[in-house]
Every structure is written in C-alpha cells, then in structure tokens.
PDB file of C-alpha atoms and ligand atoms in Angstrom:
ATOM      1  CA  MET A 218      58.683 149.315  54.155  1.00 86.00           C
ATOM      2  CA  LYS A 219      59.943 146.501  51.973  1.00 97.00           C
ATOM      3  CA  LEU A 220      60.920 143.280  53.707  1.00 98.00           C
ATOM      4  CA  LEU A 221      63.676 140.849  52.784  1.00 98.00           C
ATOM      5  CA  LEU A 222      62.725 137.234  53.453  1.00 98.00           C
ATOM      6  CA  HIS A 223      65.725 134.953  53.775  1.00 98.00           C
ATOM      7  CA  MET A 224      64.604 131.615  52.296  1.00 98.00           C
ATOM      8  CA  CYS A 225      66.227 128.435  53.562  1.00 98.00           C
ATOM      9  CA  CYS A 226      64.373 126.091  51.161  1.00 98.00           C
ATOM     10  CA  ALA A 227      61.149 125.878  49.148  1.00 98.00           C
ATOM     11  CA  PRO A 228      58.908 123.945  51.588  1.00 98.00           C
ATOM     12  CA  CYS A 229      59.749 126.272  54.485  1.00 98.00           C
ATOM     13  CA  THR A 230      59.063 129.294  52.276  1.00 98.00           C
ATOM     14  CA  VAL A 231      55.518 128.279  51.345  1.00 98.00           C
ATOM     15  CA  TYR A 232      53.764 129.359  54.547  1.00 98.00           C
ATOM     16  CA  PRO A 233      55.662 132.571  55.438  1.00 98.00           C
ATOM     17  CA  ALA A 234      55.416 133.811  51.830  1.00 98.00           C
ATOM     18  CA  ARG A 235      51.713 133.060  51.812  1.00 98.00           C
ATOM     19  CA  VAL A 236      50.903 134.971  55.023  1.00 98.00           C
ATOM     20  CA  LEU A 237      53.062 137.938  54.069  1.00 98.00           C
ATOM     21  CA  LYS A 238      51.256 138.140  50.725  1.00 98.00           C
ATOM     22  CA  GLU A 239      47.838 137.793  52.354  1.00 98.00           C
ATOM     23  CA  GLU A 240      48.688 140.633  54.724  1.00 98.00           C
ATOM     24  CA  GLY A 241      49.851 142.856  51.877  1.00 98.00           C
ATOM     25  CA  ILE A 242      53.442 143.029  53.109  1.00 98.00           C
ATOM     26  CA  GLU A 243      55.760 143.807  50.217  1.00 98.00           C
ATOM     27  CA  PHE A 244      58.767 141.491  50.200  1.00 98.00           C
ATOM     28  CA  GLU A 245      61.519 139.883  48.149  1.00 98.00           C
ATOM     29  CA  GLY A 246      63.343 136.655  48.887  1.00 98.00           C
ATOM     30  CA  LEU A 247      67.017 135.903  49.379  1.00 98.00           C
ATOM     31  CA  PHE A 248      68.510 132.457  48.895  1.00 98.00           C
ATOM     32  CA  HIS A 249      71.869 132.281  50.621  1.00 98.00           C
ATOM     33  CA  ASN A 250      72.539 128.904  52.222  1.00 98.00           C
ATOM     34  CA  PRO A 251      76.165 127.729  52.098  1.00 98.00           C
ATOM     35  CA  ASN A 252      75.179 125.106  54.684  1.00 98.00           C
ATOM     36  CA  ILE A 253      73.421 122.820  52.185  1.00 98.00           C
ATOM     37  CA  HIS A 254      75.595 119.812  51.320  1.00 98.00           C
ATOM     38  CA  PRO A 255      76.527 117.912  49.233  1.00 98.00           C
ATOM     39  CA  PHE A 256      76.442 119.969  46.047  1.00 98.00           C
ATOM     40  CA  GLU A 257      73.671 117.894  44.394  1.00 98.00           C
ATOM     41  CA  GLU A 258      71.472 118.660  47.405  1.00 98.00           C
ATOM     42  CA  PHE A 259      72.359 122.348  47.205  1.00 98.00           C
ATOM     43  CA  THR A 260      71.288 122.536  43.559  1.00 98.00           C
ATOM     44  CA  ARG A 261      68.169 120.485  44.202  1.00 98.00           C
ATOM     45  CA  ARG A 262      66.940 122.775  46.996  1.00 98.00           C
ATOM     46  CA  ARG A 263      67.856 125.866  44.987  1.00 98.00           C
ATOM     47  CA  GLU A 264      66.001 124.574  41.908  1.00 98.00           C
ATOM     48  CA  ASN A 265      62.931 123.806  43.974  1.00 98.00           C
ATOM     49  CA  LEU A 266      62.898 127.331  45.316  1.00 98.00           C
ATOM     50  CA  GLU A 267      62.999 128.567  41.711  1.00 98.00           C
ATOM     51  CA  ILE A 268      60.015 126.324  40.949  1.00 98.00           C
ATOM     52  CA  LEU A 269      58.077 127.722  43.918  1.00 98.00           C
ATOM     53  CA  ALA A 270      58.998 131.277  42.928  1.00 98.00           C
ATOM     54  CA  GLY A 271      57.610 130.547  39.457  1.00 98.00           C
ATOM     55  CA  ILE A 272      54.347 129.109  40.806  1.00 97.00           C
ATOM     56  CA  ASN A 273      53.747 131.883  43.343  1.00 98.00           C
ATOM     57  CA  GLY A 274      55.255 134.795  41.425  1.00 98.00           C
ATOM     58  CA  LEU A 275      57.935 135.527  44.033  1.00 98.00           C
ATOM     59  CA  THR A 276      60.986 137.685  43.411  1.00 98.00           C
ATOM     60  CA  VAL A 277      64.042 135.895  44.772  1.00 98.00           C
ATOM     61  CA  ASN A 278      67.655 137.094  44.908  1.00 98.00           C
ATOM     62  CA  TYR A 279      70.309 134.370  44.827  1.00 98.00           C
ATOM     63  CA  ILE A 280      73.710 134.742  46.452  1.00 98.00           C
ATOM     64  CA  ASP A 281      75.261 131.386  45.721  1.00 98.00           C
ATOM     65  CA  ASP A 282      77.825 130.104  48.148  1.00 98.00           C
ATOM     66  CA  PHE A 283      78.545 126.432  48.750  1.00 98.00           C
ATOM     67  CA  ASP A 284      80.897 125.642  51.616  1.00 98.00           C
ATOM     68  CA  GLN A 285      81.000 122.013  52.702  1.00 98.00           C
ATOM     69  CA  ALA A 286      84.645 122.382  53.798  1.00 98.00           C
ATOM     70  CA  GLY A 287      83.679 125.224  56.129  1.00 97.00           C
ATOM     71  CA  TRP A 288      81.290 122.941  58.014  1.00 98.00           C
ATOM     72  CA  GLU A 289      83.554 119.890  57.955  1.00 96.00           C
ATOM     73  CA  GLY A 290      86.440 121.945  59.310  1.00 96.00           C
ATOM     74  CA  PHE A 291      84.439 123.740  61.996  1.00 97.00           C
ATOM     75  CA  ARG A 292      85.692 122.707  65.418  1.00 94.00           C
ATOM     76  CA  GLY A 293      82.577 123.373  67.506  1.00 94.00           C
ATOM     77  CA  GLU A 294      79.792 120.835  68.038  1.00 93.00           C
ATOM     78  CA  GLY A 295      75.993 120.856  68.221  1.00 95.00           C
ATOM     79  CA  GLU A 296      74.494 124.252  69.009  1.00 97.00           C
ATOM     80  CA  GLU A 297      77.823 125.989  68.477  1.00 98.00           C
ATOM     81  CA  ARG A 298      77.866 124.767  64.881  1.00 98.00           C
ATOM     82  CA  CYS A 299      74.242 125.787  64.340  1.00 98.00           C
ATOM     83  CA  ARG A 300      75.020 129.257  65.728  1.00 98.00           C
ATOM     84  CA  MET A 301      77.831 129.629  63.208  1.00 98.00           C
ATOM     85  CA  CYS A 302      75.449 128.436  60.488  1.00 98.00           C
ATOM     86  CA  TYR A 303      72.615 130.837  61.380  1.00 98.00           C
ATOM     87  CA  SER A 304      75.105 133.687  61.796  1.00 98.00           C
ATOM     88  CA  ARG A 305      76.599 133.211  58.346  1.00 98.00           C
ATOM     89  CA  ARG A 306      73.235 133.183  56.650  1.00 98.00           C
ATOM     90  CA  LEU A 307      71.582 135.936  58.662  1.00 98.00           C
ATOM     91  CA  GLU A 308      74.624 138.190  58.471  1.00 98.00           C
ATOM     92  CA  LYS A 309      74.445 138.029  54.680  1.00 98.00           C
ATOM     93  CA  ALA A 310      70.698 138.703  54.816  1.00 98.00           C
ATOM     94  CA  ALA A 311      71.187 141.744  57.084  1.00 98.00           C
ATOM     95  CA  GLN A 312      74.025 143.045  54.919  1.00 98.00           C
ATOM     96  CA  PHE A 313      72.021 142.587  51.713  1.00 98.00           C
ATOM     97  CA  ALA A 314      68.940 144.211  53.258  1.00 98.00           C
ATOM     98  CA  SER A 315      71.002 147.200  54.342  1.00 98.00           C
ATOM     99  CA  GLN A 316      72.792 147.588  50.983  1.00 98.00           C
ATOM    100  CA  GLU A 317      69.646 147.196  48.897  1.00 98.00           C
ATOM    101  CA  GLY A 318      67.437 149.526  50.925  1.00 98.00           C
ATOM    102  CA  PHE A 319      65.106 147.031  52.592  1.00 98.00           C
ATOM    103  CA  GLY A 320      63.623 148.285  55.853  1.00 96.00           C
ATOM    104  CA  ALA A 321      63.938 144.932  57.605  1.00 98.00           C
ATOM    105  CA  PHE A 322      64.676 141.263  57.086  1.00 98.00           C
ATOM    106  CA  THR A 323      63.401 137.987  58.436  1.00 98.00           C
ATOM    107  CA  THR A 324      63.904 134.301  57.711  1.00 98.00           C
ATOM    108  CA  THR A 325      61.883 131.210  56.871  1.00 98.00           C
ATOM    109  CA  LEU A 326      63.985 129.396  59.470  1.00 98.00           C
ATOM    110  CA  LEU A 327      61.416 130.771  61.933  1.00 98.00           C
ATOM    111  CA  VAL A 328      58.755 128.404  60.548  1.00 98.00           C
ATOM    112  CA  SER A 329      60.466 125.164  61.479  1.00 98.00           C
ATOM    113  CA  PRO A 330      59.818 123.489  64.829  1.00 98.00           C
ATOM    114  CA  TYR A 331      63.065 121.543  64.208  1.00 97.00           C
ATOM    115  CA  GLN A 332      65.273 124.644  64.267  1.00 98.00           C
ATOM    116  CA  LYS A 333      66.623 126.478  67.310  1.00 98.00           C
ATOM    117  CA  HIS A 334      64.016 129.212  67.202  1.00 98.00           C
ATOM    118  CA  ASP A 335      65.254 131.398  70.067  1.00 98.00           C
ATOM    119  CA  VAL A 336      68.833 131.269  68.807  1.00 98.00           C
ATOM    120  CA  ILE A 337      67.684 132.370  65.342  1.00 98.00           C
ATOM    121  CA  ARG A 338      65.780 135.267  66.868  1.00 98.00           C
ATOM    122  CA  GLU A 339      68.755 136.340  68.975  1.00 98.00           C
ATOM    123  CA  ILE A 340      71.163 136.202  66.017  1.00 98.00           C
ATOM    124  CA  GLY A 341      68.690 137.946  63.710  1.00 98.00           C
ATOM    125  CA  GLU A 342      68.315 140.807  66.171  1.00 98.00           C
ATOM    126  CA  ASN A 343      72.079 141.115  66.642  1.00 98.00           C
ATOM    127  CA  MET A 344      72.733 141.178  62.894  1.00 98.00           C
ATOM    128  CA  ALA A 345      69.994 143.753  62.420  1.00 98.00           C
ATOM    129  CA  LYS A 346      71.721 146.050  64.929  1.00 98.00           C
ATOM    130  CA  LYS A 347      75.099 145.490  63.304  1.00 98.00           C
ATOM    131  CA  TYR A 348      73.835 146.505  59.836  1.00 98.00           C
ATOM    132  CA  GLY A 349      71.327 149.161  60.887  1.00 98.00           C
ATOM    133  CA  VAL A 350      68.182 147.440  59.581  1.00 98.00           C
ATOM    134  CA  GLY A 351      65.155 145.998  61.340  1.00 98.00           C
ATOM    135  CA  PHE A 352      64.660 142.334  62.169  1.00 98.00           C
ATOM    136  CA  TYR A 353      61.059 141.346  61.579  1.00 98.00           C
ATOM    137  CA  TYR A 354      60.607 138.654  64.207  1.00 98.00           C
ATOM    138  CA  ARG A 355      57.612 136.455  63.706  1.00 98.00           C
ATOM    139  CA  ASP A 356      56.780 132.997  64.966  1.00 98.00           C
ATOM    140  CA  PHE A 357      55.684 131.258  61.773  1.00 98.00           C
ATOM    141  CA  ARG A 358      55.700 127.801  63.401  1.00 98.00           C
ATOM    142  CA  PRO A 359      51.902 127.412  63.715  1.00 98.00           C
ATOM    143  CA  GLY A 360      51.842 127.242  59.885  1.00 98.00           C
ATOM    144  CA  PHE A 361      54.601 124.666  59.493  1.00 98.00           C
ATOM    145  CA  ARG A 362      52.352 121.633  58.832  1.00 98.00           C
ATOM    146  CA  LYS A 363      50.127 123.598  56.476  1.00 98.00           C
ATOM    147  CA  GLY A 364      53.162 124.795  54.529  1.00 98.00           C
ATOM    148  CA  GLN A 365      54.556 121.271  54.244  1.00 98.00           C
ATOM    149  CA  GLN A 366      51.194 119.964  53.056  1.00 98.00           C
ATOM    150  CA  LEU A 367      50.967 122.666  50.375  1.00 98.00           C
ATOM    151  CA  ALA A 368      54.558 121.925  49.334  1.00 98.00           C
ATOM    152  CA  ARG A 369      53.627 118.242  48.913  1.00 98.00           C
ATOM    153  CA  GLU A 370      50.604 119.186  46.819  1.00 98.00           C
ATOM    154  CA  MET A 371      52.820 121.356  44.604  1.00 98.00           C
ATOM    155  CA  GLY A 372      55.190 118.414  44.123  1.00 98.00           C
ATOM    156  CA  LEU A 373      58.126 120.236  45.721  1.00 98.00           C
ATOM    157  CA  TYR A 374      61.103 118.302  46.997  1.00 98.00           C
ATOM    158  CA  ARG A 375      60.979 117.972  50.790  1.00 97.00           C
ATOM    159  CA  GLN A 376      64.342 117.120  52.281  1.00 97.00           C
ATOM    160  CA  LYS A 377      64.852 114.626  55.083  1.00 95.00           C
ATOM    161  CA  TYR A 378      67.729 116.335  56.894  1.00 98.00           C
ATOM    162  CA  CYS A 379      68.591 119.845  57.996  1.00 98.00           C
ATOM    163  CA  GLY A 380      71.270 120.678  55.447  1.00 98.00           C
ATOM    164  CA  CYS A 381      74.928 120.395  56.409  1.00 98.00           C
ATOM    165  CA  ILE A 382      77.036 117.315  55.813  1.00 98.00           C
ATOM    166  CA  ILE A 383      77.097 116.608  59.550  1.00 97.00           C
ATOM    167  CA  SER A 384      73.299 116.560  59.749  1.00 98.00           C
ATOM    168  CA  LEU A 385      73.257 114.227  56.722  1.00 98.00           C
ATOM    169  CA  ARG A 386      75.703 111.832  58.416  1.00 97.00           C
ATOM    170  CA  ASP A 387      73.655 111.932  61.635  1.00 97.00           C
ATOM    171  CA  LYS A 388      70.547 111.051  59.649  1.00 97.00           C
ATOM    172  CA  GLN A 389      72.333 108.204  57.860  1.00 98.00           C
ATOM    173  CA  ASP A 390      73.631 106.857  61.191  1.00 98.00           C
ATOM    174  CA  LYS A 391      70.113 106.925  62.647  1.00 97.00           C
ATOM    175  CA  ASP A 392      68.718 105.173  59.563  1.00 97.00           C
ATOM    176  CA  LYS A 393      71.407 102.487  59.812  1.00 97.00           C
ATOM    177  CA  ALA A 394      70.694 101.985  63.525  1.00 97.00           C
ATOM    178  CA  LYS A 395      66.978 101.576  62.749  1.00 96.00           C
ATOM    179  CA  GLU A 396      67.771  99.051  60.009  1.00 96.00           C
ATOM    180  CA  MET A 397      70.004  97.100  62.397  1.00 96.00           C
ATOM    181  CA  ASP A 398      67.196  97.025  64.980  1.00 96.00           C
ATOM    182  CA  LYS A 399      64.873  95.582  62.340  1.00 95.00           C
ATOM    183  CA  VAL A 400      67.447  92.937  61.354  1.00 95.00           C
ATOM    184  CA  ARG A 401      67.877  91.953  65.016  1.00 96.00           C
ATOM    185  CA  GLU A 402      64.095  91.728  65.473  1.00 95.00           C
ATOM    186  CA  ARG A 403      63.805  89.511  62.396  1.00 94.00           C
ATOM    187  CA  GLU A 404      66.594  87.256  63.712  1.00 94.00           C
ATOM    188  CA  LYS A 405      64.851  86.977  67.084  1.00 93.00           C
ATOM    189  CA  ASP A 406      61.599  85.997  65.349  1.00 92.00           C
ATOM    190  CA  LYS A 407      63.448  83.362  63.319  1.00 91.00           C
ATOM    191  CA  ASP A 408      65.040  81.949  66.497  1.00 90.00           C
ATOM    192  CA  LYS A 409      61.634  81.719  68.148  1.00 90.00           C
ATOM    193  CA  GLU A 410      60.248  80.020  65.051  1.00 89.00           C
ATOM    194  CA  ARG A 411      63.115  77.507  65.059  1.00 88.00           C
ATOM    195  CA  SER A 412      62.721  76.644  68.737  1.00 86.00           C
ATOM    196  CA  ARG A 413      58.969  76.148  68.245  1.00 85.00           C
ATOM    197  CA  ASP A 414      59.713  73.736  65.359  1.00 85.00           C
ATOM    198  CA  GLU A 415      62.204  71.818  67.511  1.00 84.00           C
ATOM    199  CA  ASP A 416      59.620  71.458  70.310  1.00 81.00           C
ATOM    200  CA  LYS A 417      57.121  69.840  67.971  1.00 74.00           C
TER     201      LYS A 417
HETATM  202  S1  LIG B1357      72.236 121.091  61.665  1.00 52.47           S
HETATM  203 FE1  LIG B1357      71.209 122.585  60.325  1.00 52.47          FE
HETATM  204  S2  LIG B1357      71.316 124.545  61.435  1.00 52.47           S
HETATM  205 FE2  LIG B1357      72.823 123.156  62.383  1.00 52.47          FE
HETATM  206  S3  LIG B1357      74.752 123.538  61.296  1.00 52.47           S
HETATM  207 FE3  LIG B1357      73.765 121.872  60.203  1.00 52.47          FE
HETATM  208  S4  LIG B1357      72.563 122.854  58.568  1.00 52.47           S
HETATM  209 FE4  LIG B1357      73.105 124.445  60.058  1.00 52.47          FE
END
C-alpha cells in the first residue's frame, strides 16, 4: 500500500518522512497549503520543502493554491477557522489519494504539538470516508523536537507562526506587547535611577 503524506512545511516533514522511510513504508508527499500567507511566506515554505525533498530524495506532488482572501473573509473565529483550514487541506489530500491510487493518506500536521491534534485526526478520518481511502493516523509528536533540530542542522527555514494571515497578525501583536513591556520596564528602571540620584 502506498501512502500519501500531506506536507505542511519542510521542518514538520523531517521527522515523519524519516520514520516512514526507516520502517520501509512507501510514500509520496503532497504540498497543498492555501493557508500560508502572505505570498512571500508561501513561496519560502514551498521552496524549503523542495530543498528538503532534494536532500532526502523525496517525491513531492505540488498542488499550488494561495488564498489569503479566503482566510481574511472567513467569518468564524479560533477553532472554527482552524477546522476550515484543516478541512480544505485534508480534503484535497484525500481526493488526490483516491484519484491517484494511494491506499491511504496522512499529514505532517500530526507532528506538531502546537496544532489541534484531535481535530486533525477527526477531519482526516471523515475525509478518508468521504473519498473511500484510508487515513493513516499516527501520533508523530514525540519526534517533533528531533525533527526541528535536524531541520536546523540542514539550514531549513523554520517559521515563527502557524501560517495564515490571522496567525501572523496575532504573532505580531504578541511581539509588540512584549516590546512595550520591555519599554515600560526600562522606563521604570530609569525612574528608580533618577529618584536615587535625587536622594543623594
Ligand atoms: S492558525 Fe494555523 S491551523 Fe488555524 S487557520 Fe491559521 S494557518 Fe490554519
């Protein structure tokens, strides 16, 4: 049985691809991630997957779709948005697996402790039923750190946010809040310094 491995990005692919190879499981990859925004980020993650595929001799299929407007215009929030996001990607993976004669599919999203693991599993299983293929569920998370370390050693780009424009804005807001905290701390220190000087 040949497996289709949906690949969300290069660093998250390192560990699952490695264990599948070690276990002699025949597989091909699929890059289909319309959730990666903005476009420069999309191309950067795609290019890094090509680099990894070159290093590790992986066969990867690319179905390019970039849809920032789809995420910006989506009305749901939080988990609802992530469900839409997983569904779009895993539906394409299930459809492709079915059309191309793969016995089952899985996803590198299952390696990340930052993703909604149980939701991914549920959606993967539902899409598998819909398209008449298997969903190869596997908890790859124990290998997450190892995979990230190997990705660093290979010089692969490791992103700092999940992917969509909303997750980028959330990250930027958090970074700004941290910077503001630092500025406030520095101001407090200066005030203390000044009052010490005045007491002398
Ligand atoms: S946070 Fe991540 S999983 Fe959720 S919608 Fe954005 S890209 Fe998709």
